[in-house]
PDB file of C-alpha atoms in Angstrom:
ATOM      1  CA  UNK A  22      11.410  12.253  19.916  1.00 82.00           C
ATOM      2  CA  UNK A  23      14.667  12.916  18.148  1.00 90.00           C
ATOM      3  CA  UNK A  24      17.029  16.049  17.661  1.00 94.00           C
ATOM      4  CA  UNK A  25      19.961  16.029  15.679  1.00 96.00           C
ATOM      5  CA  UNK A  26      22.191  19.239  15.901  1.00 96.00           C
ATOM      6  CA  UNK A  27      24.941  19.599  13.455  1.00 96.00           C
ATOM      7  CA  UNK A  28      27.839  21.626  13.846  1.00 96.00           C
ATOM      8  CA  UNK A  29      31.442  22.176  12.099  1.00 97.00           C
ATOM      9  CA  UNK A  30      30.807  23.514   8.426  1.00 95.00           C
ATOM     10  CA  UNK A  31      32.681  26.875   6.862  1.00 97.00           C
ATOM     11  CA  UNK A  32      34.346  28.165   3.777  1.00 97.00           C
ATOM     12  CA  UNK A  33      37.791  26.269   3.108  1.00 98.00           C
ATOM     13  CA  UNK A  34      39.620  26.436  -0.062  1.00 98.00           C
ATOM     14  CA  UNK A  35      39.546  23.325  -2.433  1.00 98.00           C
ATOM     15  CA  UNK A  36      42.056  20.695  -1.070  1.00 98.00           C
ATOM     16  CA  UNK A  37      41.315  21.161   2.505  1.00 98.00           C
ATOM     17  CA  UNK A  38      39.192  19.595   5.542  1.00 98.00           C
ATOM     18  CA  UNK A  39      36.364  19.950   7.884  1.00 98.00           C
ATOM     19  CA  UNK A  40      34.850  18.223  10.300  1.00 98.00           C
ATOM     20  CA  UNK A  41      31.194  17.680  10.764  1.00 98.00           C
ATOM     21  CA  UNK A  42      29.608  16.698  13.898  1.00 98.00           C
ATOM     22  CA  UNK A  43      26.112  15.632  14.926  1.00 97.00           C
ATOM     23  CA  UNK A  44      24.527  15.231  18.364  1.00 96.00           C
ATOM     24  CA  UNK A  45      22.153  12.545  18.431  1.00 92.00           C
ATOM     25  CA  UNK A  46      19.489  13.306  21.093  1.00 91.00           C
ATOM     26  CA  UNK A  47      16.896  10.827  21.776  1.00 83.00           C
ATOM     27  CA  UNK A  48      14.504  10.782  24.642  1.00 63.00           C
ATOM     28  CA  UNK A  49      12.362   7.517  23.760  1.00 61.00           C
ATOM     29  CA  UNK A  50      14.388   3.784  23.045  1.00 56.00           C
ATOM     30  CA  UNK A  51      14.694   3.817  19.309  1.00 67.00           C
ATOM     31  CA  UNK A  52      15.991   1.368  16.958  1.00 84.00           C
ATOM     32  CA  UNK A  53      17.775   4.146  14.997  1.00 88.00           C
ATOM     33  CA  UNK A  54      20.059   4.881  12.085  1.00 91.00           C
ATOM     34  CA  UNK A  55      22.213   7.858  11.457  1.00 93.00           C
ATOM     35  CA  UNK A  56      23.997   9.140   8.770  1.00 95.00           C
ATOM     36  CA  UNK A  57      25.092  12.511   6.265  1.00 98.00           C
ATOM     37  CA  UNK A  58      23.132  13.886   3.533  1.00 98.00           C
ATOM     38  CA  UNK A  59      23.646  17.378   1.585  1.00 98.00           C
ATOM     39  CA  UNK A  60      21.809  19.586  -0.786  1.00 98.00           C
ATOM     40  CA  UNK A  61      23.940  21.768  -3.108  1.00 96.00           C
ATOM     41  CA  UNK A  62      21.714  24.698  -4.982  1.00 91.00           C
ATOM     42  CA  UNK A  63      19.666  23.172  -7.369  1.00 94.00           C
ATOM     43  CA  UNK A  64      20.141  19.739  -7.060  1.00 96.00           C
ATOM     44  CA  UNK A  65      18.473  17.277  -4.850  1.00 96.00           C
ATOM     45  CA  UNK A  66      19.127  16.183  -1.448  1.00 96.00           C
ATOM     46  CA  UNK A  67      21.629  13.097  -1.786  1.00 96.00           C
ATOM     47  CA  UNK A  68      22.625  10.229   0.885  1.00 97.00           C
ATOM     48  CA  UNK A  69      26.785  11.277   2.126  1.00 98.00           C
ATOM     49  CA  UNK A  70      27.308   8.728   4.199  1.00 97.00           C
ATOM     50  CA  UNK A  71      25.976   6.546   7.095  1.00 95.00           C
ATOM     51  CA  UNK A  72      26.575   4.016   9.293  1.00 91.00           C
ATOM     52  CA  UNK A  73      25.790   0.789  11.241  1.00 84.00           C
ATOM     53  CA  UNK A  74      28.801  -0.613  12.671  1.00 70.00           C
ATOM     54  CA  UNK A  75      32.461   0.433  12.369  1.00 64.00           C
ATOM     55  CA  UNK A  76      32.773  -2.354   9.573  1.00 70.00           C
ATOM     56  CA  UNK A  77      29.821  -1.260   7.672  1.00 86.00           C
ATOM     57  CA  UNK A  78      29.326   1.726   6.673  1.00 92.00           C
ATOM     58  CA  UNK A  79      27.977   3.725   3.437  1.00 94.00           C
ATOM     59  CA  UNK A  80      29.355   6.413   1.178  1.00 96.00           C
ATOM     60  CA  UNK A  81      28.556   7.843  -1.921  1.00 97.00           C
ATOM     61  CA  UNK A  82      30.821   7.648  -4.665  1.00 98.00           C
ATOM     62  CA  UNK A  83      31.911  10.829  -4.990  1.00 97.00           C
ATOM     63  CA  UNK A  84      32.895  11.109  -1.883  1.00 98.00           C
ATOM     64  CA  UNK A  85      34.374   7.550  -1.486  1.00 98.00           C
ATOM     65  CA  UNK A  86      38.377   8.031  -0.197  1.00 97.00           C
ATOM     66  CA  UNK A  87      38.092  11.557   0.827  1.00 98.00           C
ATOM     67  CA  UNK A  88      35.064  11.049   3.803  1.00 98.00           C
ATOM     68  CA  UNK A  89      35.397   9.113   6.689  1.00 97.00           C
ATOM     69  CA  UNK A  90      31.809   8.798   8.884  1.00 96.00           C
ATOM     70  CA  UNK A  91      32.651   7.954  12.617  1.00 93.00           C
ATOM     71  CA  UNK A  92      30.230   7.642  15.578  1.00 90.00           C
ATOM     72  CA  UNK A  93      30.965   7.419  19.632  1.00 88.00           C
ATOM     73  CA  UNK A  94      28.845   6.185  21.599  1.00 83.00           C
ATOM     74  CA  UNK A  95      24.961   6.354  20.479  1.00 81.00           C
ATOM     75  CA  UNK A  96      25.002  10.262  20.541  1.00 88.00           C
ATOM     76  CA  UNK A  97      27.874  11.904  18.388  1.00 92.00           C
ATOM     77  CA  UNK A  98      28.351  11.556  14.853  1.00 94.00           C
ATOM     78  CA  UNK A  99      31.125  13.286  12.870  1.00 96.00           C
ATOM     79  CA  UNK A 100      32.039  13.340   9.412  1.00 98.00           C
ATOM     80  CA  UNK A 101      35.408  13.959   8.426  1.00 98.00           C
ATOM     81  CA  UNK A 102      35.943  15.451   5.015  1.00 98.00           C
ATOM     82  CA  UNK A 103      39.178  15.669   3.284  1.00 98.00           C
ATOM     83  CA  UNK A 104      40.405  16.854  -0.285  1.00 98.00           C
ATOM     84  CA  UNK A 105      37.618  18.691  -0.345  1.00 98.00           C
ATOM     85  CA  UNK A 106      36.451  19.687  -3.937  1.00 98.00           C
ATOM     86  CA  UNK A 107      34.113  22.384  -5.174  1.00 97.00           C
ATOM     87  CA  UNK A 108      31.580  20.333  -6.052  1.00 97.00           C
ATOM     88  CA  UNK A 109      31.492  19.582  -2.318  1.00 98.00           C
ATOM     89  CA  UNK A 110      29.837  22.805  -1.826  1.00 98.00           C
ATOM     90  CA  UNK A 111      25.900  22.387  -0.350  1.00 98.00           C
ATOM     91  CA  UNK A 112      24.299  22.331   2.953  1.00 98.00           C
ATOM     92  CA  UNK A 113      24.907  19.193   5.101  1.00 98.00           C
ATOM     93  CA  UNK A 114      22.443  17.510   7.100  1.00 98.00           C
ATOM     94  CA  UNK A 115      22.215  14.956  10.213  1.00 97.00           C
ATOM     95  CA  UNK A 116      19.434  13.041   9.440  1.00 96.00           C
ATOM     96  CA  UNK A 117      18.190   9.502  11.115  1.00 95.00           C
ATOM     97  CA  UNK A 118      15.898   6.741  10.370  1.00 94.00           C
ATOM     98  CA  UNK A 119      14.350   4.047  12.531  1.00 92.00           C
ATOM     99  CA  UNK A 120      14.861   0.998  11.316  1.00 90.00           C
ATOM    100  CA  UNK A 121      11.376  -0.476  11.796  1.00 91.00           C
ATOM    101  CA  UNK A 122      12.881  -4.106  11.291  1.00 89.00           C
ATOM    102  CA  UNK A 123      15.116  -4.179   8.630  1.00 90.00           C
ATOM    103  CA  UNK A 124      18.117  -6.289   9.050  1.00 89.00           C
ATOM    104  CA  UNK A 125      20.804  -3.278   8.957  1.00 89.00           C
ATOM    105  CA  UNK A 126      20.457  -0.224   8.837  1.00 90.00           C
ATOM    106  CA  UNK A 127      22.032  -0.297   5.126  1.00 89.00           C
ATOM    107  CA  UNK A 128      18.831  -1.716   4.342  1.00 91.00           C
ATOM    108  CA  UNK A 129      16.539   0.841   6.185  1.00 93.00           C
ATOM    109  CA  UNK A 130      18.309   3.753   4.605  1.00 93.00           C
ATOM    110  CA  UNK A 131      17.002   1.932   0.743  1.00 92.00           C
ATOM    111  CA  UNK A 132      13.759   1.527   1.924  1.00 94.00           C
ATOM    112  CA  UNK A 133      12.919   4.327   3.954  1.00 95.00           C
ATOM    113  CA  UNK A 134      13.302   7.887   3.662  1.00 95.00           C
ATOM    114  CA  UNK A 135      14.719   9.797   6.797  1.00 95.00           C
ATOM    115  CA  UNK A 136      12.648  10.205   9.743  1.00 94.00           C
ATOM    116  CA  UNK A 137      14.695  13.094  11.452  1.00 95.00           C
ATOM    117  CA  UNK A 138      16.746  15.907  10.220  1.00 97.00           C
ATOM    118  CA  UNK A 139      19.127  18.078  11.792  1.00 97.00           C
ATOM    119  CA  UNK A 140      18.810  22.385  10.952  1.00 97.00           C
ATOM    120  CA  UNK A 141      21.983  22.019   8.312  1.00 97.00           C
ATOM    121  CA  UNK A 142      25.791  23.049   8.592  1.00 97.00           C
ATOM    122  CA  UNK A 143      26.739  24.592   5.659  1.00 98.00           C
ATOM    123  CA  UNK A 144      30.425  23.701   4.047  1.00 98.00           C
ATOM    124  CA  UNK A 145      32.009  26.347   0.963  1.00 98.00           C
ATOM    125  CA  UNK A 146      34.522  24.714  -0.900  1.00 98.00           C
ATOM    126  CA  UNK A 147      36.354  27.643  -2.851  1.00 97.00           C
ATOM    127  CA  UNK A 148      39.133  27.861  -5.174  1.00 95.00           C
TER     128      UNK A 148
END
């Protein structure tokens, strides 16, 4: 069983930052992934970021130079968003995947779709 909580989302004006975090709550040994997605009105749910290792990580390219994904330890994820735009606005979720075998978890996040999600944080960008 797996929770995710997020945390950390608000209205800022266009140009600033927020921080997202994530607890990671696992009570069974998991081979698991972790990562960012969001959902603005109307469009569909879209992959943020995520990440296996602090070399290898994942980011969308609209968000590519502005986000930075970090995780310590195995049960707190953050994602640190900068410049932030309006087309930033949506609801951001903690979401995980187990990586049932695949070689990274770059490659789980392809093939499968997420087995967990967090409840949401949701981030405003106004002008």
């Amino acid at each position: 069983q797996v929770q995710l909580v997020e945390s950390g989302g608000g209205s800022v004006q266009a140009g600033g930052s927020l921080r997202l975090s994530c607890v990671v709550s696992v009570y069974t040994s998991t081979n698991l992934c972790v990562g960012w997605f969001r959902q603005a009105p109307g469009k569909e749910r879209e992959r943020v970021a995520t990440i296996d290792t602090i070399s290898s990580t994942y980011y969308a390219d609209s968000v590519k130079g502005r986000f930075t994904i970090s995780q310590v330890g195995a049960k707190n994820l953050y994602l640190q968003m900068n410049s932030l735009k309006l087309e930033d606005t949506a609801m951001y979720y903690c979401a995980a995947v187990h990586r049932r075998g695949r070689p990274t978890c770059g490659s789980a996040w392809v093939v499968f779709p997420p087995d967990y999600w967090g409840q949401g944080t949701q981030v405003t960008v106004s002008s």
